[in-house]
Amino acid sequence: MHYSWDFSFLWQYRTFIAIGLGFTVLYALGTIVLGLIIGFVVGIARLGGSGDAAAEVAAPGGPNLRVLLTGRPYAAALRGLLFLYVEVFRCTPLLVQLIWFYYAFPVIVGIDIPAHVAAGMTLSLYTGAFYAEIIRGGVNSIERGQWDAARAIGMRRGQVMRRVILPQAIKRMIPPFMNQSITQLKNTSLVSTIAVSDLLYQGEIITATTYRPLEVYTAVAIIYFGVLFPLTLLAQLVEKRMAASD
Amino acid sequence: MADRMIEIADLHKSFGALHVLKGITLEVERGSAVALIGPSGSGKSTLLRCINLLETPNRGRVRVGERLMEFGAGKTRLPGDRELAAFRAQTGMVFQHFNLFPHMTALGNVMEGPVTVARMARREAESLARSLLDKVGLAGKADAYPQHLSGGQRQRVAIARALAMNPAVVLFDEVTSALDPELVGEVLAVIRQLAEEGMTMVIVTHEIAFAHEVADVVGFMSDGQIVEMGAPAKVLENPGNPRTQAFLERFHSFIGSYGQGAGGRAPG
């Protein structure tokens, strides 16, 4: 099989490709930030589920979140809803979610949703579900004794969280957070299916006009790799540093 | 009575179907050291954790210093977070497994209460923390993280951390049980010193010989009740209750078979 590779034509599309890469990075960063906000709220709210933190949160005199989430008529419903959110987004493919939010959701709510909004919303909700579990797991992984010791010197619940639990938990959350975020950048490529002009979408457009998919997809792959490889190296470095400081 | 630092009456605690404390009454005089001994599962640690409300009693009254908490039927309003924190700040607690904050140095551990809870200025808190580390013999370890300290050193930092809040009472929960035998002495020496200074203390321990030495009062717990309480010489040498007798007999035979070098620990 013979194929004569020729990448030279790509140079004339450099601005076009750069725009695509810009959207890809923008979607990644934007949805990571939004996802983190969602994940933090949902993860902390779901602490009442199980583990040592849960025992503390469920104890008398709990924080406002607990008042919100336990002992009220709507509390069980809200907890159920958060559980459902996390599991639905973790257990269905992102591609299906994107298509559903772009095509089915507008029909249900009766509002037209532009592609870039549907894309941003779905990606944020998707990664937010994973972040929520990372945050919940990180907090729950801190031993009961840390709560005991902090409460014993008279700390209030918020102080225990801020001074004792979160500083330790965040350290444990960082490696899975970095993994999820690296995956998230690749996940943005799926928005091309609903015509958002990310890197992959731009590649598809170029392919359609040049009929040279092999070069185009090779180039796209190299660009993704070029962005993410330094980040995975960084993640490994951070992980090693953390292991060393333990 | 003003001279009672701790007053506990009719205290009950259950974990699900398990009735752990079955009507405890305990009074601790200001400046006295009370040792609680008894077999594992008798409720000693749970009682201690009820004194500073790390566990919420199901029924009964707990008074520490000027603060009184009542639990049980008709008292459905449980204390709020602020109230609980203020109540706990009056007592110091030292745990079996140290529970030092691993992300803080020894100095940081001791400063944490004064700075975060008591809102003391950092400079002032630091000099307080340094003097307390000096008191427990660890002035040179102020900047060490817990993972670089031995068990005995960790426990002494934990004692300094508890003292930093200037507590009215210090609760010791089997503080030498997780230590290698050769490290027990240094921790007991610190507690002994506190007893000599007149610190009010409740000490849950398996170190019978130590209880005999430092405690003003020894209570023997069995099956969720304090079945015998009195002077160490009476309770430990001439117990009146058959359960105390049985427990101490096992202990004496344990000493007999291992010699005094075993550190005087009770079985179980």
Short mmCIF file of C-alpha atoms in Angstrom, two decimals:
data_model
loop_
_atom_site.label_atom_id
_atom_site.label_comp_id
_atom_site.label_asym_id
_atom_site.label_seq_id
_atom_site.Cartn_x
_atom_site.Cartn_y
_atom_site.Cartn_z
CA MET A 1 0.00 0.00 0.00
CA HIS A 2 1.40 3.28 -1.04
CA TYR A 3 0.40 6.70 0.19
CA SER A 4 2.47 9.82 -0.27
CA TRP A 5 2.20 11.90 2.87
CA ASP A 6 2.10 15.64 2.46
CA PHE A 7 1.60 17.91 5.44
CA SER A 8 2.59 21.12 3.68
CA PHE A 9 -0.97 22.20 2.81
CA LEU A 10 -1.79 22.44 6.55
CA TRP A 11 0.30 25.57 6.92
CA GLN A 12 -2.28 27.67 5.11
CA TYR A 13 -4.88 26.55 7.67
CA ARG A 14 -2.73 27.53 10.64
CA THR A 15 -5.04 30.32 11.85
CA PHE A 16 -8.06 28.09 11.36
CA ILE A 17 -6.39 25.36 13.43
CA ALA A 18 -5.26 27.85 16.08
CA ILE A 19 -8.86 29.02 16.50
CA GLY A 20 -9.92 25.41 16.98
CA LEU A 21 -7.20 24.84 19.55
CA GLY A 22 -8.26 28.06 21.29
CA PHE A 23 -11.85 26.79 21.59
CA THR A 24 -10.64 23.43 22.83
CA VAL A 25 -8.52 25.00 25.56
CA LEU A 26 -11.25 27.50 26.40
CA TYR A 27 -13.87 24.76 26.73
CA ALA A 28 -11.51 22.67 28.81
CA LEU A 29 -10.59 25.49 31.22
CA GLY A 30 -14.10 26.91 31.42
CA THR A 31 -15.79 23.60 32.10
CA ILE A 32 -13.09 22.59 34.58
CA VAL A 33 -13.76 25.76 36.58
CA LEU A 34 -17.56 25.40 36.36
CA GLY A 35 -17.27 21.67 37.04
CA LEU A 36 -15.15 22.36 40.12
CA ILE A 37 -17.78 24.72 41.51
CA ILE A 38 -20.52 22.16 40.86
CA GLY A 39 -18.34 19.36 42.21
CA PHE A 40 -17.46 21.21 45.40
CA VAL A 41 -21.06 22.09 46.22
CA VAL A 42 -22.40 18.63 45.37
CA GLY A 43 -19.46 16.78 46.95
CA ILE A 44 -19.71 18.64 50.25
CA ALA A 45 -23.51 18.43 50.25
CA ARG A 46 -23.32 14.68 49.80
CA LEU A 47 -20.89 14.17 52.70
CA GLY A 48 -23.80 13.04 54.83
CA GLY A 49 -23.79 9.78 52.88
CA SER A 50 -21.19 7.70 54.65
CA GLY A 51 -17.79 7.80 56.29
CA ASP A 52 -16.29 9.71 59.19
CA ALA A 53 -17.09 13.15 57.88
CA ALA A 54 -20.67 12.02 57.53
CA ALA A 55 -20.83 11.08 61.18
CA GLU A 56 -19.63 14.56 62.05
CA VAL A 57 -21.94 16.28 59.63
CA ALA A 58 -24.86 14.23 60.91
CA ALA A 59 -24.02 14.95 64.55
CA PRO A 60 -26.06 17.49 66.49
CA GLY A 61 -25.23 21.11 65.91
CA GLY A 62 -24.21 20.39 62.37
CA PRO A 63 -23.38 22.99 59.76
CA ASN A 64 -25.93 24.83 57.71
CA LEU A 65 -25.57 22.32 54.93
CA ARG A 66 -26.70 19.61 57.28
CA VAL A 67 -29.73 21.63 58.28
CA LEU A 68 -30.42 21.80 54.59
CA LEU A 69 -29.87 18.13 53.99
CA THR A 70 -31.19 16.30 57.03
CA GLY A 71 -34.15 16.42 59.28
CA ARG A 72 -36.30 18.38 56.85
CA PRO A 73 -39.11 17.07 54.69
CA TYR A 74 -37.37 17.97 51.46
CA ALA A 75 -33.93 16.83 52.62
CA ALA A 76 -34.26 13.21 51.51
CA ALA A 77 -35.56 14.33 48.13
CA LEU A 78 -32.63 16.73 47.67
CA ARG A 79 -30.11 14.09 48.67
CA GLY A 80 -31.72 11.65 46.27
CA LEU A 81 -31.56 14.23 43.52
CA LEU A 82 -27.83 14.87 44.02
CA PHE A 83 -27.15 11.14 44.06
CA LEU A 84 -29.14 10.75 40.86
CA TYR A 85 -27.28 13.64 39.20
CA VAL A 86 -23.85 12.15 39.95
CA GLU A 87 -24.78 8.65 38.89
CA VAL A 88 -26.63 9.63 35.71
CA PHE A 89 -23.68 11.68 34.49
CA ARG A 90 -21.11 9.08 35.51
CA CYS A 91 -22.99 6.14 34.03
CA THR A 92 -23.98 7.46 30.61
CA PRO A 93 -21.59 8.28 27.75
CA LEU A 94 -20.69 11.93 27.36
CA LEU A 95 -21.48 11.76 23.64
CA VAL A 96 -25.03 10.69 24.43
CA GLN A 97 -25.38 13.46 27.02
CA LEU A 98 -24.20 16.08 24.53
CA ILE A 99 -26.62 15.01 21.87
CA TRP A 100 -29.42 14.73 24.41
CA PHE A 101 -28.84 18.22 25.79
CA TYR A 102 -28.58 19.71 22.33
CA TYR A 103 -31.56 17.99 20.74
CA ALA A 104 -33.88 16.54 23.41
CA PHE A 105 -33.56 19.01 26.30
CA PRO A 106 -34.73 22.03 24.25
CA VAL A 107 -37.82 20.08 23.23
CA ILE A 108 -38.63 19.37 26.90
CA VAL A 109 -38.09 22.90 28.21
CA GLY A 110 -39.30 24.61 25.07
CA ILE A 111 -36.27 26.91 24.80
CA ASP A 112 -33.78 26.88 21.99
CA ILE A 113 -30.30 26.16 23.32
CA PRO A 114 -27.35 27.25 21.16
CA ALA A 115 -24.71 24.58 20.52
CA HIS A 116 -21.99 26.34 22.51
CA VAL A 117 -24.26 26.63 25.56
CA ALA A 118 -25.34 23.00 25.35
CA ALA A 119 -21.69 21.99 24.97
CA GLY A 120 -20.47 24.07 27.92
CA MET A 121 -23.34 23.00 30.15
CA THR A 122 -22.99 19.29 29.40
CA LEU A 123 -19.21 19.24 29.78
CA SER A 124 -19.44 21.11 33.10
CA LEU A 125 -22.15 18.87 34.50
CA TYR A 126 -20.29 15.78 33.30
CA THR A 127 -16.92 16.62 34.84
CA GLY A 128 -18.67 18.15 37.89
CA ALA A 129 -20.12 14.73 38.69
CA PHE A 130 -16.63 13.23 38.72
CA TYR A 131 -15.18 16.11 40.73
CA ALA A 132 -18.00 15.73 43.26
CA GLU A 133 -16.96 12.14 43.87
CA ILE A 134 -13.28 13.09 44.11
CA ILE A 135 -14.08 15.78 46.69
CA ARG A 136 -16.48 13.61 48.67
CA GLY A 137 -14.03 10.70 48.66
CA GLY A 138 -11.12 12.95 49.67
CA VAL A 139 -12.93 14.42 52.65
CA ASN A 140 -14.27 11.02 53.72
CA SER A 141 -10.77 9.54 53.56
CA ILE A 142 -9.57 11.67 56.49
CA GLU A 143 -9.54 9.63 59.68
CA ARG A 144 -12.18 10.10 62.35
CA GLY A 145 -9.41 10.90 64.84
CA GLN A 146 -8.66 14.17 63.05
CA TRP A 147 -12.24 15.31 63.62
CA ASP A 148 -12.03 14.17 67.23
CA ALA A 149 -8.80 16.04 67.92
CA ALA A 150 -9.98 19.23 66.25
CA ARG A 151 -13.35 19.18 68.00
CA ALA A 152 -11.67 18.39 71.31
CA ILE A 153 -9.72 21.66 71.26
CA GLY A 154 -12.99 23.48 70.72
CA MET A 155 -13.06 24.04 66.97
CA ARG A 156 -16.35 24.71 65.31
CA ARG A 157 -17.35 22.61 62.35
CA GLY A 158 -16.30 25.11 59.73
CA GLN A 159 -12.94 25.57 61.43
CA VAL A 160 -12.37 21.80 61.49
CA MET A 161 -13.06 21.65 57.78
CA ARG A 162 -10.94 24.65 56.87
CA ARG A 163 -7.97 24.12 59.19
CA VAL A 164 -7.72 20.35 59.54
CA ILE A 165 -9.77 18.29 57.09
CA LEU A 166 -9.55 20.16 53.78
CA PRO A 167 -5.77 20.84 53.86
CA GLN A 168 -5.20 17.09 54.16
CA ALA A 169 -8.06 16.07 51.88
CA ILE A 170 -7.11 18.47 49.07
CA LYS A 171 -3.67 16.92 48.96
CA ARG A 172 -5.27 13.55 48.36
CA MET A 173 -7.66 15.00 45.79
CA ILE A 174 -5.00 16.58 43.58
CA PRO A 175 -3.81 13.48 41.65
CA PRO A 176 -7.34 12.29 40.74
CA PHE A 177 -8.31 15.89 39.99
CA MET A 178 -5.43 16.25 37.54
CA ASN A 179 -6.30 12.96 35.87
CA GLN A 180 -9.92 13.97 35.47
CA SER A 181 -8.92 17.37 34.09
CA ILE A 182 -6.58 15.86 31.51
CA THR A 183 -9.38 13.55 30.43
CA GLN A 184 -11.67 16.56 30.30
CA LEU A 185 -9.52 18.31 27.70
CA LYS A 186 -9.82 15.28 25.45
CA ASN A 187 -13.54 15.06 26.20
CA THR A 188 -14.04 18.48 24.65
CA SER A 189 -13.40 16.89 21.24
CA LEU A 190 -16.92 15.47 21.43
CA VAL A 191 -18.44 18.94 21.09
CA SER A 192 -17.47 18.76 17.40
CA THR A 193 -20.48 16.45 16.98
CA ILE A 194 -22.84 19.34 17.67
CA ALA A 195 -20.90 21.71 15.41
CA VAL A 196 -18.89 23.63 17.98
CA SER A 197 -15.68 24.73 16.27
CA ASP A 198 -13.11 23.06 18.50
CA LEU A 199 -9.84 21.59 17.27
CA LEU A 200 -11.39 18.35 16.04
CA TYR A 201 -14.26 20.15 14.30
CA GLN A 202 -11.83 22.43 12.48
CA GLY A 203 -9.93 19.33 11.42
CA GLU A 204 -13.11 17.84 10.00
CA ILE A 205 -13.76 21.02 8.03
CA ILE A 206 -10.24 20.99 6.62
CA THR A 207 -10.64 17.32 5.73
CA ALA A 208 -13.86 18.07 3.89
CA THR A 209 -12.17 20.66 1.70
CA THR A 210 -8.78 18.98 1.17
CA TYR A 211 -9.71 15.28 1.19
CA ARG A 212 -6.57 14.55 3.19
CA PRO A 213 -7.90 13.01 6.44
CA LEU A 214 -4.73 11.07 7.22
CA GLU A 215 -2.58 14.20 7.50
CA VAL A 216 -5.28 16.23 9.18
CA TYR A 217 -6.09 13.69 11.92
CA THR A 218 -2.42 12.97 12.46
CA ALA A 219 -1.81 16.69 12.94
CA VAL A 220 -4.82 16.99 15.28
CA ALA A 221 -3.54 14.07 17.34
CA ILE A 222 -0.07 15.62 17.57
CA ILE A 223 -1.54 18.92 18.77
CA TYR A 224 -3.63 17.21 21.50
CA PHE A 225 -0.55 15.28 22.54
CA GLY A 226 1.60 18.41 22.53
CA VAL A 227 -0.80 20.12 24.91
CA LEU A 228 -1.47 17.20 27.22
CA PHE A 229 1.87 15.42 27.45
CA PRO A 230 3.57 18.25 29.40
CA LEU A 231 0.53 18.30 31.68
CA THR A 232 0.70 14.58 32.42
CA LEU A 233 4.42 14.98 33.15
CA LEU A 234 3.54 17.79 35.51
CA ALA A 235 0.87 15.64 37.14
CA GLN A 236 3.39 12.86 37.71
CA LEU A 237 5.85 15.31 39.19
CA VAL A 238 3.20 16.67 41.56
CA GLU A 239 2.25 13.14 42.56
CA LYS A 240 5.86 12.27 43.33
CA ARG A 241 6.32 15.44 45.36
CA MET A 242 3.20 14.61 47.35
CA ALA A 243 4.33 11.07 48.00
CA ALA A 244 7.67 12.42 49.19
CA SER A 245 6.07 14.90 51.58
CA ASP A 246 3.95 12.20 53.24
CA MET B 1 -20.76 22.28 95.00
CA ALA B 2 -18.28 24.72 93.60
CA ASP B 3 -15.33 22.43 94.15
CA ARG B 4 -16.62 19.83 91.74
CA MET B 5 -15.13 20.35 88.33
CA ILE B 6 -17.13 17.59 86.66
CA GLU B 7 -20.55 16.33 87.61
CA ILE B 8 -22.19 13.55 85.68
CA ALA B 9 -25.55 12.14 86.61
CA ASP B 10 -27.62 9.28 85.22
CA LEU B 11 -25.65 9.18 81.98
CA HIS B 12 -26.83 6.76 79.32
CA LYS B 13 -25.35 6.12 75.89
CA SER B 14 -26.38 3.61 73.27
CA PHE B 15 -24.98 2.85 69.86
CA GLY B 16 -27.98 1.42 68.07
CA ALA B 17 -29.15 -1.54 70.13
CA LEU B 18 -25.92 -1.62 72.12
CA HIS B 19 -26.40 -0.01 75.53
CA VAL B 20 -22.84 1.09 76.35
CA LEU B 21 -23.31 3.37 79.36
CA LYS B 22 -26.03 2.39 81.80
CA GLY B 23 -26.57 5.22 84.21
CA ILE B 24 -23.20 6.67 85.14
CA THR B 25 -22.77 9.00 88.07
CA LEU B 26 -19.36 10.56 88.45
CA GLU B 27 -18.04 13.55 90.31
CA VAL B 28 -14.53 14.86 89.92
CA GLU B 29 -13.16 17.32 92.45
CA ARG B 30 -11.13 20.27 91.29
CA GLY B 31 -7.46 19.37 91.27
CA SER B 32 -7.96 15.64 91.58
CA ALA B 33 -7.00 12.83 89.26
CA VAL B 34 -9.57 10.12 88.64
CA ALA B 35 -8.44 6.90 86.98
CA LEU B 36 -10.96 4.65 85.27
CA ILE B 37 -10.00 1.04 84.85
CA GLY B 38 -11.87 -1.99 83.67
CA PRO B 39 -12.07 -4.57 80.93
CA SER B 40 -12.24 -3.62 77.25
CA GLY B 41 -15.75 -2.80 76.17
CA SER B 42 -16.81 -1.73 79.64
CA GLY B 43 -17.52 1.79 78.39
CA LYS B 44 -14.52 3.69 79.79
CA SER B 45 -13.61 5.46 76.56
CA THR B 46 -17.24 6.17 75.71
CA LEU B 47 -17.68 7.77 79.12
CA LEU B 48 -14.65 9.93 78.51
CA ARG B 49 -15.96 10.95 75.08
CA CYS B 50 -19.29 11.87 76.66
CA ILE B 51 -17.58 14.22 79.11
CA ASN B 52 -16.49 16.51 76.27
CA LEU B 53 -19.48 15.57 74.13
CA LEU B 54 -17.52 13.97 71.31
CA GLU B 55 -20.31 11.46 71.80
CA THR B 56 -23.80 12.75 72.46
CA PRO B 57 -25.35 11.08 75.50
CA ASN B 58 -28.86 9.70 75.08
CA ARG B 59 -29.85 10.68 78.59
CA GLY B 60 -28.40 12.37 81.63
CA ARG B 61 -26.60 15.48 82.76
CA VAL B 62 -23.02 16.50 82.11
CA ARG B 63 -21.56 19.51 83.87
CA VAL B 64 -18.00 20.67 83.31
CA GLY B 65 -16.97 23.86 85.08
CA GLU B 66 -19.84 26.31 84.82
CA ARG B 67 -21.44 24.70 81.80
CA LEU B 68 -24.24 22.20 82.12
CA MET B 69 -25.73 20.08 79.34
CA GLU B 70 -28.82 17.98 79.76
CA PHE B 71 -29.90 15.17 77.50
CA GLY B 72 -32.89 12.91 77.29
CA ALA B 73 -36.66 12.90 77.07
CA GLY B 74 -38.22 16.35 76.94
CA LYS B 75 -34.88 17.92 76.01
CA THR B 76 -35.14 17.54 72.31
CA ARG B 77 -33.12 20.65 71.57
CA LEU B 78 -29.57 19.46 71.13
CA PRO B 79 -26.78 21.97 71.71
CA GLY B 80 -25.68 23.93 68.67
CA ASP B 81 -22.25 23.93 67.08
CA ARG B 82 -21.10 27.11 68.85
CA GLU B 83 -22.31 25.86 72.22
CA LEU B 84 -20.66 22.47 71.76
CA ALA B 85 -17.37 24.04 70.72
CA ALA B 86 -17.35 26.31 73.77
CA PHE B 87 -18.14 23.34 76.01
CA ARG B 88 -15.33 21.28 74.52
CA ALA B 89 -12.81 24.10 74.74
CA GLN B 90 -12.91 23.78 78.54
CA THR B 91 -11.57 20.23 78.40
CA GLY B 92 -8.39 18.96 76.86
CA MET B 93 -8.30 15.46 75.45
CA VAL B 94 -5.42 13.17 74.67
CA PHE B 95 -6.12 10.17 72.47
CA GLN B 96 -4.80 6.64 72.23
CA HIS B 97 -3.65 7.21 68.65
CA PHE B 98 -2.36 10.77 69.22
CA ASN B 99 -4.42 12.25 66.36
CA LEU B 100 -1.87 14.97 65.73
CA PHE B 101 -2.51 17.13 62.68
CA PRO B 102 -0.01 15.66 60.18
CA HIS B 103 0.15 18.81 58.04
CA MET B 104 1.39 20.94 60.93
CA THR B 105 4.66 20.92 62.85
CA ALA B 106 4.73 20.09 66.54
CA LEU B 107 4.66 23.83 67.20
CA GLY B 108 1.78 24.31 64.75
CA ASN B 109 -0.21 21.54 66.43
CA VAL B 110 0.13 23.20 69.82
CA MET B 111 -0.59 26.69 68.46
CA GLU B 112 -3.69 25.63 66.54
CA GLY B 113 -6.15 25.82 69.44
CA PRO B 114 -4.98 29.16 70.82
CA VAL B 115 -4.84 30.78 67.37
CA THR B 116 -7.95 29.35 65.70
CA VAL B 117 -10.24 28.81 68.67
CA ALA B 118 -9.07 31.29 71.31
CA ARG B 119 -8.10 33.97 68.75
CA MET B 120 -4.78 34.57 70.45
CA ALA B 121 -2.19 36.65 68.60
CA ARG B 122 0.27 34.41 66.75
CA ARG B 123 3.30 35.77 68.56
CA GLU B 124 1.71 35.16 71.94
CA ALA B 125 0.46 31.70 70.88
CA GLU B 126 3.92 30.77 69.68
CA SER B 127 5.61 31.64 72.95
CA LEU B 128 2.89 29.74 74.83
CA ALA B 129 3.36 26.73 72.53
CA ARG B 130 7.14 26.82 72.91
CA SER B 131 6.90 26.91 76.69
CA LEU B 132 4.48 23.95 76.62
CA LEU B 133 6.74 21.93 74.32
CA ASP B 134 9.55 22.72 76.72
CA LYS B 135 7.41 21.50 79.60
CA VAL B 136 6.88 18.12 77.91
CA GLY B 137 10.57 17.93 77.06
CA LEU B 138 10.30 18.62 73.33
CA ALA B 139 11.65 22.15 72.97
CA GLY B 140 14.06 20.86 70.34
CA LYS B 141 11.32 19.28 68.22
CA ALA B 142 9.16 22.36 67.66
CA ASP B 143 9.69 22.35 63.90
CA ALA B 144 9.39 18.60 63.39
CA TYR B 145 6.35 17.14 61.66
CA PRO B 146 4.51 14.35 63.49
CA GLN B 147 5.69 11.65 61.08
CA HIS B 148 9.27 12.36 62.16
CA LEU B 149 8.52 11.90 65.85
CA SER B 150 8.44 8.70 67.89
CA GLY B 151 5.17 7.55 69.42
CA GLY B 152 6.17 8.85 72.82
CA GLN B 153 7.13 12.22 71.38
CA ARG B 154 3.88 12.44 69.44
CA GLN B 155 1.90 11.75 72.55
CA ARG B 156 3.77 14.43 74.46
CA VAL B 157 3.03 16.93 71.67
CA ALA B 158 -0.61 15.88 71.93
CA ILE B 159 -0.54 16.59 75.67
CA ALA B 160 0.99 20.02 75.00
CA ARG B 161 -1.72 20.66 72.41
CA ALA B 162 -4.41 19.82 74.96
CA LEU B 163 -2.78 22.06 77.61
CA ALA B 164 -2.52 25.00 75.21
CA MET B 165 -6.23 25.72 75.58
CA ASN B 166 -5.69 26.12 79.33
CA PRO B 167 -8.35 23.50 80.02
CA ALA B 168 -10.14 23.06 83.32
CA VAL B 169 -9.86 19.29 82.90
CA VAL B 170 -7.68 16.99 80.81
CA LEU B 171 -9.10 13.68 79.63
CA PHE B 172 -6.62 10.89 78.87
CA ASP B 173 -7.96 8.05 76.74
CA GLU B 174 -5.61 5.05 77.02
CA VAL B 175 -2.77 7.30 75.99
CA THR B 176 -0.03 4.70 76.38
CA SER B 177 -1.84 1.73 74.82
CA ALA B 178 -0.47 2.32 71.33
CA LEU B 179 3.11 2.92 72.49
CA ASP B 180 6.07 0.60 72.48
CA PRO B 181 6.80 -0.42 76.08
CA GLU B 182 10.05 1.57 76.26
CA LEU B 183 8.19 4.78 75.34
CA VAL B 184 5.45 4.48 77.96
CA GLY B 185 7.56 5.94 80.74
CA GLU B 186 8.19 9.33 79.14
CA VAL B 187 4.47 9.90 78.62
CA LEU B 188 3.53 8.77 82.10
CA ALA B 189 6.19 11.10 83.52
CA VAL B 190 4.44 14.08 81.91
CA ILE B 191 1.05 13.02 83.29
CA ARG B 192 2.60 12.47 86.72
CA GLN B 193 3.98 16.00 86.62
CA LEU B 194 0.54 17.37 85.74
CA ALA B 195 -0.96 15.49 88.67
CA GLU B 196 1.62 17.02 90.98
CA GLU B 197 0.73 20.47 89.67
CA GLY B 198 -2.87 19.86 90.62
CA MET B 199 -4.38 19.51 87.14
CA THR B 200 -7.87 18.01 87.20
CA MET B 201 -7.71 14.84 85.16
CA VAL B 202 -9.74 11.82 84.16
CA ILE B 203 -7.46 9.01 83.06
CA VAL B 204 -8.72 5.92 81.29
CA THR B 205 -5.87 3.46 81.51
CA HIS B 206 -4.69 -0.11 81.53
CA GLU B 207 -1.62 0.88 83.55
CA ILE B 208 -2.85 -0.32 86.93
CA ALA B 209 0.37 0.49 88.73
CA PHE B 210 0.33 3.99 87.32
CA ALA B 211 -3.31 4.49 88.32
CA HIS B 212 -2.36 3.41 91.83
CA GLU B 213 0.46 5.92 91.89
CA VAL B 214 -1.08 9.10 90.46
CA ALA B 215 -4.83 8.82 90.94
CA ASP B 216 -6.65 10.25 93.93
CA VAL B 217 -9.67 8.18 93.06
CA VAL B 218 -9.94 4.96 91.07
CA GLY B 219 -13.17 3.85 89.46
CA PHE B 220 -13.69 0.34 88.19
CA MET B 221 -16.02 0.06 85.24
CA SER B 222 -17.75 -3.04 84.07
CA ASP B 223 -20.57 -3.50 81.60
CA GLY B 224 -21.44 0.18 81.30
CA GLN B 225 -21.44 0.98 85.00
CA ILE B 226 -18.98 2.22 87.57
CA VAL B 227 -19.25 -0.69 89.97
CA GLU B 228 -16.67 0.44 92.48
CA MET B 229 -15.03 3.73 93.24
CA GLY B 230 -12.69 4.95 95.94
CA ALA B 231 -9.12 5.50 97.00
CA PRO B 232 -6.57 3.54 94.93
CA ALA B 233 -5.41 1.60 97.96
CA LYS B 234 -8.96 0.46 98.63
CA VAL B 235 -10.12 -0.32 95.10
CA LEU B 236 -6.88 -1.80 93.78
CA GLU B 237 -5.64 -3.63 96.86
CA ASN B 238 -8.78 -4.54 98.65
CA PRO B 239 -11.69 -4.41 96.21
CA GLY B 240 -15.13 -5.04 97.59
CA ASN B 241 -16.88 -5.86 94.33
CA PRO B 242 -16.47 -9.39 92.97
CA ARG B 243 -16.08 -8.08 89.40
CA THR B 244 -13.24 -5.79 90.46
CA GLN B 245 -11.66 -8.71 92.30
CA ALA B 246 -11.90 -10.95 89.23
CA PHE B 247 -10.42 -8.27 86.96
CA LEU B 248 -7.52 -7.53 89.28
CA GLU B 249 -6.83 -11.21 89.88
CA ARG B 250 -6.30 -11.72 86.18
CA PHE B 251 -4.05 -8.69 86.26
CA HIS B 252 -2.02 -10.00 89.17
CA SER B 253 -1.61 -13.40 87.56
CA PHE B 254 -0.53 -11.57 84.40
CA ILE B 255 2.14 -9.72 86.38
CA GLY B 256 3.10 -12.97 88.05
CA SER B 257 3.73 -14.74 84.79
CA TYR B 258 5.53 -11.89 83.05
CA GLY B 259 7.20 -10.19 85.97
CA GLN B 260 7.04 -6.51 86.89
CA GLY B 261 8.95 -5.67 83.72
CA ALA B 262 5.76 -6.01 81.74
CA GLY B 263 5.01 -2.44 82.67
CA GLY B 264 2.10 -3.26 84.92
CA ARG B 265 -0.44 -3.36 82.15
CA ALA B 266 -3.73 -5.02 82.75
CA PRO B 267 -4.90 -7.66 80.31
CA GLY B 268 -7.56 -6.76 77.75
#
